[in-house]
XYZ file of C-alpha atoms in Angstrom:
151
model
C -27.734 12.830 -14.928
C -27.248 15.642 -16.685
C -29.975 15.814 -19.545
C -33.045 14.038 -21.126
C -32.610 12.316 -24.810
C -35.959 11.138 -26.069
C -37.323 11.328 -22.406
C -34.732 8.751 -21.539
C -32.256 9.721 -18.942
C -28.702 10.493 -20.071
C -26.053 8.515 -17.942
C -22.167 9.835 -17.683
C -19.735 7.849 -16.479
C -15.500 7.910 -16.906
C -15.496 4.918 -19.707
C -17.914 3.135 -21.159
C -19.254 0.742 -18.380
C -18.640 2.574 -14.913
C -17.697 -0.770 -13.504
C -14.637 0.585 -11.948
C -12.901 -2.522 -12.662
C -9.383 -2.490 -14.398
C -5.998 -4.894 -13.814
C -3.064 -4.981 -16.689
C -2.957 -9.040 -15.501
C -5.539 -9.081 -18.706
C -2.926 -7.656 -21.352
C -0.155 -9.759 -19.768
C -1.656 -12.768 -20.118
C -2.526 -11.856 -23.674
C 1.134 -11.123 -24.411
C 1.984 -14.042 -22.949
C -0.161 -15.975 -25.386
C 1.911 -14.101 -27.929
C 5.342 -14.821 -26.389
C 4.253 -18.559 -26.615
C 3.120 -18.842 -30.186
C 5.995 -16.651 -31.831
C 7.953 -19.595 -29.803
C 6.295 -22.518 -30.638
C 6.094 -20.395 -34.288
C 10.363 -20.450 -34.660
C 10.373 -23.783 -32.892
C 8.563 -25.430 -35.757
C 10.371 -27.757 -38.523
C 9.066 -27.425 -41.570
C 8.856 -30.845 -43.825
C 11.530 -31.447 -45.785
C 10.933 -31.436 -50.094
C 7.647 -31.461 -51.002
C 6.634 -34.861 -51.551
C 4.712 -35.941 -48.223
C 1.898 -33.865 -48.752
C 0.173 -34.885 -45.299
C 3.799 -33.468 -43.489
C 3.529 -30.740 -45.599
C -0.630 -29.776 -44.978
C -0.159 -30.673 -41.193
C 2.920 -28.123 -40.692
C 0.824 -25.422 -42.690
C -2.247 -25.935 -40.603
C -0.378 -25.933 -36.840
C 1.663 -22.516 -38.357
C -1.850 -21.045 -39.388
C -2.887 -21.759 -36.477
C 0.101 -20.129 -34.364
C -0.161 -16.977 -36.249
C -3.827 -16.459 -35.751
C -3.499 -16.904 -32.320
C -0.717 -15.066 -32.111
C -2.678 -12.030 -33.810
C -5.678 -12.377 -32.004
C -3.878 -12.239 -28.494
C -1.628 -9.530 -29.961
C -4.555 -7.208 -31.002
C -6.713 -8.057 -27.529
C -3.572 -6.840 -25.242
C -3.448 -4.111 -27.092
C -7.669 -3.260 -26.893
C -6.465 -4.222 -22.858
C -3.419 -1.342 -22.853
C -5.838 1.186 -24.191
C -8.937 0.771 -22.419
C -6.532 0.695 -19.419
C -4.267 4.118 -20.509
C -7.717 6.273 -21.499
C -10.092 5.141 -18.886
C -8.584 4.176 -16.139
C -5.682 6.853 -15.900
C -6.111 10.319 -14.923
C -3.568 13.805 -15.560
C -2.643 12.806 -11.101
C -1.515 9.928 -12.454
C 1.028 11.612 -15.125
C 1.996 13.482 -12.469
C 3.048 11.053 -10.388
C 4.540 8.480 -13.732
C 5.541 11.609 -16.331
C 6.711 8.571 -18.174
C 3.113 6.842 -18.380
C 2.283 8.020 -22.062
C 5.278 7.214 -23.109
C 4.888 3.439 -21.573
C 1.817 3.026 -23.077
C 2.237 4.528 -26.827
C 5.442 1.906 -26.555
C 4.056 -0.699 -25.631
C 0.868 -0.395 -27.948
C 3.658 -0.296 -30.846
C 4.727 -3.542 -29.776
C 1.657 -5.151 -29.702
C 1.874 -4.291 -33.333
C 5.236 -5.098 -33.982
C 4.767 -8.795 -32.273
C 1.123 -9.046 -34.211
C 3.765 -8.608 -37.839
C 6.858 -9.778 -37.325
C 7.984 -12.694 -35.486
C 10.488 -11.517 -32.434
C 11.119 -12.930 -29.851
C 13.103 -10.068 -28.600
C 9.932 -7.480 -29.360
C 8.343 -9.900 -27.051
C 10.608 -9.263 -24.205
C 10.161 -5.832 -24.782
C 6.416 -6.016 -24.556
C 6.484 -7.878 -20.830
C 9.231 -5.588 -20.005
C 6.491 -2.464 -20.606
C 3.583 -4.485 -19.830
C 5.266 -5.059 -15.993
C 6.106 -1.392 -15.743
C 2.141 -0.664 -16.894
C 1.780 -3.249 -13.509
C 3.996 -1.728 -11.418
C 3.012 2.023 -12.222
C -1.060 0.509 -11.865
C -0.633 -1.385 -8.399
C 1.012 1.948 -7.018
C -1.618 4.045 -7.793
C -3.730 2.076 -5.568
C -1.295 1.919 -2.988
C -0.917 -1.789 -3.230
C 1.978 -4.174 -3.616
C 1.107 -6.596 -6.108
C 3.787 -9.262 -6.923
C 4.617 -9.351 -10.655
C 4.086 -12.989 -11.751
C 4.181 -15.440 -15.447
C 1.768 -18.085 -16.184
C 4.097 -19.402 -17.783
């Protein structure tokens, strides 16, 4: 405690909550959901013509759900990456990994790209960036955690 505010102690922590629990896996899982939804969006077939209202409604319902999930998960991925970048990594890590800031910045920009586009290329680039972050993160902890994907 460094001071009192309105008779309440003010605590200081390195982040919003001093839990100390960080892991890039949450960003990877969200990114994998984005990859899955992108592939599903590209694979869904548009009903021919406009005569079958049921088929058209089903198509729009399914596509809307895929878009919603993809955007939600892209935003979640970005948030997870930003918390990891700003709360876990310190100047000593930047000395060890000079590409750290650029890697995170590009990954965050890719989260925006996969949110507004339907690009498997950008999905692949996002997964590759998260893999790099995974490797840097675990190396800073002196642990060899294998990269894997759930899908």
